[in-house]
Amino acid sequence: MEHVLEITDLKISTLRGKETVPLLDKVSLKVGRQQCLGIVGESGCGKSITASALLQLLPYPLSVTGGSAFFTASSQARMDLLTLPPKLMRGIRGREIAMIFQEPMTSLDPIFTIQQQMFEALHFHYPHMTHADRMDKSLSMLRKVNIPRPEQTLASYPHQLSGGQLQRIMIAIALMNNPRLLIADEPTTALDVTIQMQILELMNELKETNDASVIMITHDLGVIAETSQHVAVFYAGHIVEEAPVNELFHHPQHPYTKGLLQSISSLTGDSRQLYAIPGIVPPGGSWAAHCRFAARCSHASGRCLTDMPALTEAAPGHFCRCFLHSQEVEA
Ligand SMILES: Nc1ncnc2c1ncn2[C@@H]1O[C@H](COP(=O)(O)OP(=O)(O)OP(=O)(O)O)[C@@H](O)[C@H]1O
Ligand code: SF4
Ligand SMILES: [Mg+2]
């Protein structure tokens, strides 16, 4: 399969005082053309920093401390996003790779109207577009994301709109320049279920009609089921399981993935008790040298408490980091 993005051994660290603290540990991922890769995991596992690193948007004192992320642009030029000079990155960001951020309010500027912000996004990449064309494009994108009164919305400032509307506007801006890769970080969390479905359908449509690929970041396996062909499960800064979506849902192998699946099935099943995986994700700086899930795992025993399992192929195309499925230790 042709890959639009190939991330190899990505490492991210932060500084605490003079100490370098790891936050992401040798993450490798591939995104196929016209495919959606889902990244799932609980809060603090490293999903958003992975996305920010790809666009060189990590906030200080976070930084990339290893790895590569090769992106194939629409011109077929292949480039490492992590080392791309800032000027070239500005041409990629927003046009070739668009991102929908977790927090819409932090991405829209409160002092400009929606029209000014949409026009600005278009102007940056298409400086010669006429006013009438910009207006047509902005209105049609707002209609696509189901904004009811697009003309009125264009004249509004962000504070005059609801969180759900702002999120849809962010999505419209991200899709406006037909990106080759869309990174969507919890894009539908603030939306009600009906709108959520419409937005996910819009993203699915985009893959086919615009030859785009998507990275869908979420804590919600339901969103993954609606959108993704391939899934990576993150836990405490690394991948613990990775597989095609049907394989992951029908034959989960890692105890953590099984726990995540159990927590969604108990929402829809007969069980009155909501299942939650006991314990919390250990933050960067307090990771064990052995299996990072051991403190929360009901199967933990013996070498789980001394060694770090390697990510190994448990079935064709299905990778898992657990001693129940392989005795291999991480090098
Ligand atoms: N600006 C920052 N300064 C210091 N640490 C940070 C910063 N941003 C993220 N981190 C740390 O990096 C780790 C990964 O954070 P990240 O935001 O990627 O998690 P996430 O998987 O996206 O979680 P969520 O589901 O809550 O969005 C966490 O331990 C977090 O505390
Ligand atoms: S390696 Fe051991 S502790 Fe870690 S997930 Fe597997 S069984 Fe649980
Ligand atoms: Mg996040």
GROMACS .gro file of C-alpha atoms and ligand atoms in nm:
model
  371
    1MET     CA    1   0.000   0.000   0.000
    2GLU     CA    2   0.113   0.354  -0.076
    3HIS     CA    3   0.181   0.550   0.242
    4VAL     CA    4   0.128   0.923   0.277
    5LEU     CA    5   0.303   0.935   0.613
    6GLU     CA    6   0.561   0.706   0.773
    7ILE     CA    7   0.658   0.783   1.131
    8THR     CA    8   0.958   0.590   1.265
    9ASP     CA    9   1.072   0.578   1.628
   10LEU     CA   10   0.930   0.920   1.719
   11LYS     CA   11   1.045   1.037   2.061
   12ILE     CA   12   0.927   1.347   2.246
   13SER     CA   13   1.062   1.479   2.575
   14THR     CA   14   1.010   1.772   2.806
   15LEU     CA   15   1.231   1.953   3.053
   16ARG     CA   16   1.160   1.960   3.425
   17GLY     CA   17   1.423   2.179   3.577
   18LYS     CA   18   1.743   2.042   3.427
   19GLU     CA   19   1.600   1.694   3.385
   20THR     CA   20   1.486   1.561   3.045
   21VAL     CA   21   1.163   1.366   3.090
   22PRO     CA   22   1.036   1.134   2.814
   23LEU     CA   23   0.671   1.180   2.707
   24LEU     CA   24   0.663   0.969   2.391
   25ASP     CA   25   0.874   0.663   2.333
   26LYS     CA   26   0.972   0.528   1.989
   27VAL     CA   27   0.633   0.546   1.820
   28SER     CA   28   0.619   0.411   1.463
   29LEU     CA   29   0.307   0.448   1.248
   30LYS     CA   30   0.207   0.447   0.882
   31VAL     CA   31  -0.088   0.618   0.720
   32GLY     CA   32  -0.205   0.468   0.389
   33ARG     CA   33  -0.337   0.676   0.100
   34GLN     CA   34  -0.713   0.740   0.137
   35GLN     CA   35  -0.702   0.557   0.468
   36CYS     CA   36  -0.790   0.665   0.819
   37LEU     CA   37  -0.557   0.572   1.102
   38GLY     CA   38  -0.724   0.583   1.442
   39ILE     CA   39  -0.517   0.664   1.751
   40VAL     CA   40  -0.692   0.574   2.074
   41GLY     CA   41  -0.596   0.580   2.441
   42GLU     CA   42  -0.683   0.740   2.772
   43SER     CA   43  -0.596   1.095   2.868
   44GLY     CA   44  -0.223   1.171   2.887
   45CYS     CA   45  -0.104   0.879   2.670
   46GLY     CA   46   0.065   1.106   2.413
   47LYS     CA   47  -0.193   1.131   2.135
   48SER     CA   48  -0.201   1.511   2.097
   49ILE     CA   49   0.174   1.567   2.132
   50THR     CA   50   0.228   1.315   1.851
   51ALA     CA   51   0.003   1.527   1.626
   52SER     CA   52   0.165   1.856   1.733
   53ALA     CA   53   0.513   1.718   1.665
   54LEU     CA   54   0.417   1.637   1.304
   55LEU     CA   55   0.337   2.004   1.239
   56GLN     CA   56   0.628   2.139   1.448
   57LEU     CA   57   0.379   2.285   1.694
   58LEU     CA   58   0.509   2.135   2.018
   59PRO     CA   59   0.500   2.401   2.292
   60TYR     CA   60   0.825   2.476   2.476
   61PRO     CA   61   0.973   2.297   2.673
   62LEU     CA   62   0.853   1.994   2.475
   63SER     CA   63   1.071   1.884   2.185
   64VAL     CA   64   1.129   1.597   1.945
   65THR     CA   65   1.427   1.396   2.067
   66GLY     CA   66   1.440   1.126   1.800
   67GLY     CA   67   1.287   0.964   1.496
   68SER     CA   68   1.155   1.072   1.158
   69ALA     CA   69   0.816   1.139   0.996
   70PHE     CA   70   0.830   1.117   0.617
   71PHE     CA   71   0.537   1.278   0.437
   72THR     CA   72   0.468   1.249   0.065
   73ALA     CA   73   0.322   1.578  -0.059
   74SER     CA   74   0.078   1.608  -0.351
   75SER     CA   75   0.378   1.699  -0.572
   76GLN     CA   76   0.515   1.353  -0.471
   77ALA     CA   77   0.806   1.524  -0.293
   78ARG     CA   78   0.899   1.323   0.017
   79MET     CA   79   1.006   1.516   0.325
   80ASP     CA   80   1.082   1.462   0.692
   81LEU     CA   81   0.830   1.681   0.874
   82LEU     CA   82   1.038   1.681   1.190
   83THR     CA   83   1.335   1.855   1.029
   84LEU     CA   84   1.161   2.060   0.761
   85PRO     CA   85   1.281   2.425   0.760
   86PRO     CA   86   1.012   2.657   0.909
   87LYS     CA   87   0.948   2.832   0.577
   88LEU     CA   88   0.866   2.504   0.401
   89MET     CA   89   0.659   2.389   0.699
   90ARG     CA   90   0.440   2.701   0.661
   91GLY     CA   91   0.357   2.589   0.307
   92ILE     CA   92   0.263   2.239   0.429
   93ARG     CA   93   0.063   2.338   0.737
   94GLY     CA   94  -0.300   2.417   0.656
   95ARG     CA   95  -0.271   2.325   0.292
   96GLU     CA   96  -0.111   1.980   0.260
   97ILE     CA   97  -0.170   1.883   0.623
   98ALA     CA   98  -0.458   2.036   0.815
   99MET     CA   99  -0.527   1.990   1.181
  100ILE     CA  100  -0.846   2.014   1.378
  101PHE     CA  101  -0.748   2.091   1.735
  102GLN     CA  102  -0.904   1.957   2.050
  103GLU     CA  103  -0.994   2.308   2.172
  104PRO     CA  104  -1.171   2.521   1.907
  105MET     CA  105  -1.158   2.836   2.119
  106THR     CA  106  -0.780   2.835   2.127
  107SER     CA  107  -0.757   2.806   1.746
  108LEU     CA  108  -0.994   3.087   1.647
  109ASP     CA  109  -0.894   3.446   1.713
  110PRO     CA  110  -1.154   3.625   1.931
  111ILE     CA  111  -1.100   3.966   1.770
  112PHE     CA  112  -1.175   3.866   1.409
  113THR     CA  113  -1.503   3.759   1.250
  114ILE     CA  114  -1.544   3.409   1.110
  115GLN     CA  115  -1.538   3.557   0.760
  116GLN     CA  116  -1.205   3.730   0.822
  117GLN     CA  117  -1.058   3.406   0.956
  118MET     CA  118  -1.189   3.191   0.670
  119PHE     CA  119  -1.072   3.444   0.409
  120GLU     CA  120  -0.731   3.459   0.576
  121ALA     CA  121  -0.696   3.080   0.556
  122LEU     CA  122  -0.783   3.090   0.186
  123HIS     CA  123  -0.566   3.393   0.113
  124PHE     CA  124  -0.257   3.234   0.266
  125HIS     CA  125  -0.259   2.951   0.016
  126TYR     CA  126  -0.450   3.112  -0.275
  127PRO     CA  127  -0.351   3.481  -0.269
  128HIS     CA  128  -0.506   3.550  -0.612
  129MET     CA  129  -0.854   3.420  -0.535
  130THR     CA  130  -1.122   3.687  -0.592
  131HIS     CA  131  -1.345   3.815  -0.312
  132ALA     CA  132  -1.650   3.652  -0.476
  133ASP     CA  133  -1.475   3.314  -0.501
  134ARG     CA  134  -1.367   3.334  -0.137
  135MET     CA  135  -1.721   3.413  -0.035
  136ASP     CA  136  -1.860   3.120  -0.238
  137LYS     CA  137  -1.600   2.880  -0.099
  138SER     CA  138  -1.653   2.991   0.264
  139LEU     CA  139  -2.034   2.966   0.240
  140SER     CA  140  -2.024   2.626   0.073
  141MET     CA  141  -1.785   2.489   0.339
  142LEU     CA  142  -2.009   2.619   0.620
  143ARG     CA  143  -2.307   2.448   0.455
  144LYS     CA  144  -2.109   2.124   0.427
  145VAL     CA  145  -2.056   2.117   0.803
  146ASN     CA  146  -2.424   2.196   0.861
  147ILE     CA  147  -2.403   2.552   0.987
  148PRO     CA  148  -2.768   2.665   0.955
  149ARG     CA  149  -2.733   3.037   0.866
  150PRO     CA  150  -2.392   3.060   0.699
  151GLU     CA  151  -2.418   3.430   0.595
  152GLN     CA  152  -2.500   3.536   0.950
  153THR     CA  153  -2.230   3.306   1.089
  154LEU     CA  154  -1.965   3.461   0.864
  155ALA     CA  155  -2.037   3.801   1.019
  156SER     CA  156  -2.013   3.667   1.376
  157TYR     CA  157  -1.725   3.677   1.622
  158PRO     CA  158  -1.624   3.349   1.794
  159HIS     CA  159  -1.780   3.447   2.131
  160GLN     CA  160  -2.122   3.480   1.962
  161LEU     CA  161  -2.123   3.112   1.864
  162SER     CA  162  -2.162   2.787   2.058
  163GLY     CA  163  -1.878   2.540   2.117
  164GLY     CA  164  -2.038   2.297   1.871
  165GLN     CA  165  -2.065   2.567   1.602
  166LEU     CA  166  -1.703   2.673   1.655
  167GLN     CA  167  -1.589   2.314   1.625
  168ARG     CA  168  -1.775   2.281   1.294
  169ILE     CA  169  -1.620   2.606   1.170
  170MET     CA  170  -1.275   2.473   1.261
  171ILE     CA  171  -1.354   2.164   1.058
  172ALA     CA  172  -1.471   2.378   0.764
  173ILE     CA  173  -1.146   2.579   0.775
  174ALA     CA  174  -0.938   2.261   0.795
  175LEU     CA  175  -1.112   2.107   0.493
  176MET     CA  176  -1.125   2.427   0.288
  177ASN     CA  177  -0.785   2.385   0.121
  178ASN     CA  178  -0.842   2.015   0.039
  179PRO     CA  179  -0.559   1.882   0.258
  180ARG     CA  180  -0.381   1.562   0.160
  181LEU     CA  181  -0.367   1.465   0.527
  182LEU     CA  182  -0.616   1.573   0.791
  183ILE     CA  183  -0.524   1.530   1.157
  184ALA     CA  184  -0.837   1.542   1.368
  185ASP     CA  185  -0.779   1.560   1.744
  186GLU     CA  186  -1.103   1.471   1.925
  187PRO     CA  187  -1.297   1.656   1.653
  188THR     CA  188  -1.644   1.566   1.770
  189THR     CA  189  -1.619   1.567   2.150
  190ALA     CA  190  -1.813   1.893   2.187
  191LEU     CA  191  -2.088   1.794   1.943
  192ASP     CA  192  -2.417   1.617   1.997
  193VAL     CA  193  -2.455   1.268   1.855
  194THR     CA  194  -2.642   1.360   1.533
  195ILE     CA  195  -2.395   1.632   1.435
  196GLN     CA  196  -2.111   1.403   1.538
  197MET     CA  197  -2.225   1.141   1.287
  198GLN     CA  198  -2.257   1.404   1.011
  199ILE     CA  199  -1.904   1.530   1.073
  200LEU     CA  200  -1.758   1.179   1.075
  201GLU     CA  201  -1.940   1.106   0.749
  202LEU     CA  202  -1.799   1.427   0.602
  203MET     CA  203  -1.449   1.313   0.691
  204ASN     CA  204  -1.509   0.969   0.542
  205GLU     CA  205  -1.635   1.136   0.224
  206LEU     CA  206  -1.329   1.359   0.207
  207LYS     CA  207  -1.099   1.056   0.189
  208GLU     CA  208  -1.259   0.938  -0.133
  209THR     CA  209  -1.360   1.260  -0.306
  210ASN     CA  210  -1.041   1.452  -0.228
  211ASP     CA  211  -0.787   1.168  -0.221
  212ALA     CA  212  -0.712   1.257   0.141
  213SER     CA  213  -0.589   1.053   0.437
  214VAL     CA  214  -0.693   1.105   0.797
  215ILE     CA  215  -0.542   1.056   1.142
  216MET     CA  216  -0.830   1.036   1.388
  217ILE     CA  217  -0.729   1.093   1.749
  218THR     CA  218  -0.986   1.000   2.009
  219HIS     CA  219  -1.051   0.830   2.341
  220ASP     CA  220  -1.374   0.693   2.191
  221LEU     CA  221  -1.361   0.353   2.023
  222GLY     CA  222  -1.705   0.426   1.874
  223VAL     CA  223  -1.550   0.708   1.667
  224ILE     CA  224  -1.273   0.470   1.558
  225ALA     CA  225  -1.531   0.213   1.445
  226GLU     CA  226  -1.707   0.478   1.231
  227THR     CA  227  -1.396   0.612   1.061
  228SER     CA  228  -1.078   0.409   1.078
  229GLN     CA  229  -0.932   0.123   0.877
  230HIS     CA  230  -0.633   0.078   1.105
  231VAL     CA  231  -0.594   0.147   1.478
  232ALA     CA  232  -0.302   0.216   1.713
  233VAL     CA  233  -0.368   0.191   2.085
  234PHE     CA  234  -0.148   0.425   2.291
  235TYR     CA  235  -0.063   0.367   2.655
  236ALA     CA  236   0.180   0.574   2.863
  237GLY     CA  237   0.372   0.717   2.569
  238HIS     CA  238   0.398   0.413   2.346
  239ILE     CA  239   0.195   0.178   2.127
  240VAL     CA  240   0.065  -0.132   2.304
  241GLU     CA  241  -0.145  -0.272   2.020
  242GLU     CA  242  -0.191  -0.203   1.651
  243ALA     CA  243  -0.415  -0.379   1.399
  244PRO     CA  244  -0.670  -0.341   1.120
  245VAL     CA  245  -0.992  -0.212   1.276
  246ASN     CA  246  -1.203  -0.530   1.244
  247GLU     CA  247  -0.921  -0.744   1.379
  248LEU     CA  248  -0.882  -0.513   1.681
  249PHE     CA  249  -1.252  -0.510   1.763
  250HIS     CA  250  -1.304  -0.885   1.715
  251HIS     CA  251  -0.971  -1.021   1.840
  252PRO     CA  252  -0.824  -0.770   2.086
  253GLN     CA  253  -0.512  -0.912   2.248
  254HIS     CA  254  -0.369  -0.657   2.490
  255PRO     CA  255  -0.538  -0.644   2.833
  256TYR     CA  256  -0.553  -0.263   2.803
  257THR     CA  257  -0.740  -0.276   2.469
  258LYS     CA  258  -0.974  -0.536   2.615
  259GLY     CA  259  -1.039  -0.298   2.906
  260LEU     CA  260  -1.114  -0.008   2.667
  261LEU     CA  261  -1.354  -0.227   2.470
  262GLN     CA  262  -1.521  -0.346   2.788
  263SER     CA  263  -1.579   0.012   2.896
  264ILE     CA  264  -1.772   0.087   2.576
  265SER     CA  265  -1.967  -0.237   2.564
  266SER     CA  266  -2.092  -0.182   2.918
  267LEU     CA  267  -2.243   0.148   2.798
  268THR     CA  268  -2.466  -0.031   2.551
  269GLY     CA  269  -2.502  -0.374   2.710
  270ASP     CA  270  -2.720  -0.497   2.994
  271SER     CA  271  -2.467  -0.432   3.264
  272ARG     CA  272  -2.584  -0.155   3.495
  273GLN     CA  273  -2.236  -0.103   3.628
  274LEU     CA  274  -2.007   0.107   3.410
  275TYR     CA  275  -1.674  -0.067   3.370
  276ALA     CA  276  -1.365   0.146   3.415
  277ILE     CA  277  -1.009   0.016   3.403
  278PRO     CA  278  -0.885   0.049   3.761
  279GLY     CA  279  -0.597   0.289   3.827
  280ILE     CA  280  -0.455   0.573   3.619
  281VAL     CA  281  -0.210   0.622   3.332
  282PRO     CA  282   0.137   0.684   3.477
  283PRO     CA  283   0.267   1.025   3.361
  284GLY     CA  284   0.599   1.073   3.176
  285GLY     CA  285   0.887   1.057   3.424
  286SER     CA  286   0.723   0.783   3.632
  287TRP     CA  287   0.716   0.501   3.379
  288ALA     CA  288   0.831   0.163   3.504
  289ALA     CA  289   1.122  -0.006   3.324
  290HIS     CA  290   0.899  -0.314   3.293
  291CYS     CA  291   0.550  -0.338   3.135
  292ARG     CA  292   0.392   0.008   3.189
  293PHE     CA  293   0.045  -0.144   3.221
  294ALA     CA  294   0.146  -0.393   3.492
  295ALA     CA  295   0.014  -0.185   3.784
  296ARG     CA  296  -0.337  -0.199   3.632
  297CYS     CA  297  -0.330  -0.545   3.475
  298SER     CA  298  -0.508  -0.843   3.631
  299HIS     CA  299  -0.271  -1.080   3.445
  300ALA     CA  300   0.052  -0.921   3.570
  301SER     CA  301   0.300  -1.177   3.699
  302GLY     CA  302   0.667  -1.281   3.685
  303ARG     CA  303   0.850  -1.106   3.407
  304CYS     CA  304   0.573  -0.845   3.359
  305LEU     CA  305   0.729  -0.689   3.670
  306THR     CA  306   1.088  -0.710   3.552
  307ASP     CA  307   1.097  -0.678   3.171
  308MET     CA  308   0.949  -0.457   2.900
  309PRO     CA  309   0.757  -0.660   2.640
  310ALA     CA  310   0.841  -0.578   2.276
  311LEU     CA  311   0.575  -0.486   2.020
  312THR     CA  312   0.556  -0.812   1.824
  313GLU     CA  313   0.336  -0.950   1.547
  314ALA     CA  314   0.085  -1.174   1.723
  315ALA     CA  315  -0.118  -1.244   1.405
  316PRO     CA  316  -0.059  -1.121   1.047
  317GLY     CA  317  -0.062  -0.739   1.059
  318HIS     CA  318  -0.163  -0.745   1.428
  319PHE     CA  319   0.099  -0.619   1.675
  320CYS     CA  320   0.081  -0.644   2.051
  321ARG     CA  321   0.310  -0.555   2.342
  322CYS     CA  322   0.235  -0.820   2.605
  323PHE     CA  323   0.402  -1.132   2.746
  324LEU     CA  324   0.075  -1.324   2.713
  325HIS     CA  325   0.135  -1.318   2.334
  326SER     CA  326   0.513  -1.316   2.297
  327GLN     CA  327   0.814  -1.366   2.521
  328GLU     CA  328   1.018  -1.105   2.333
  329VAL     CA  329   1.173  -0.827   2.539
  330GLU     CA  330   1.220  -0.472   2.406
  331ALA     CA  331   1.580  -0.413   2.297
  332LIG     N1  332   0.257   2.191   2.726
  332LIG     C1  333   0.293   2.084   2.797
  332LIG     N2  334   0.383   2.096   2.899
  332LIG     C2  335   0.423   1.988   2.973
  332LIG     N3  336   0.375   1.864   2.955
  332LIG     C3  337   0.285   1.846   2.857
  332LIG     C4  338   0.239   1.954   2.773
  332LIG     N4  339   0.149   1.905   2.683
  332LIG     C5  340   0.139   1.773   2.711
  332LIG     N5  341   0.220   1.738   2.813
  332LIG     C6  342   0.235   1.603   2.872
  332LIG     O1  343   0.257   1.511   2.767
  332LIG     C7  344   0.189   1.390   2.794
  332LIG     C8  345   0.101   1.355   2.675
  332LIG     O2  346   0.003   1.456   2.661
  332LIG     P1  347  -0.104   1.460   2.544
  332LIG     O3  348  -0.165   1.595   2.546
  332LIG     O4  349  -0.040   1.416   2.417
  332LIG     O5  350  -0.209   1.350   2.591
  332LIG     P2  351  -0.340   1.297   2.516
  332LIG     O6  352  -0.320   1.152   2.491
  332LIG     O7  353  -0.366   1.384   2.398
  332LIG     O8  354  -0.451   1.316   2.627
  332LIG     P3  355  -0.602   1.372   2.617
  332LIG     O9  356  -0.685   1.253   2.581
  332LIG    O10  357  -0.630   1.422   2.754
  332LIG    O11  358  -0.606   1.481   2.514
  332LIG     C9  359   0.110   1.409   2.924
  332LIG    O12  360   0.184   1.349   3.027
  332LIG    C10  361   0.106   1.560   2.938
  332LIG    O13  362   0.104   1.596   3.074
  333SF4     S1  363   0.291  -0.789   2.985
  333SF4    FE1  364   0.196  -0.866   3.170
  333SF4     S2  365   0.134  -0.684   3.288
  333SF4    FE2  366   0.179  -0.620   3.078
  333SF4     S3  367  -0.019  -0.622   2.979
  333SF4    FE3  368   0.076  -0.820   2.938
  333SF4     S4  369   0.004  -0.955   3.102
  333SF4    FE4  370  -0.042  -0.744   3.164
  334MG      MG  371  -0.512   1.521   2.355
   0.00000   0.00000   0.00000
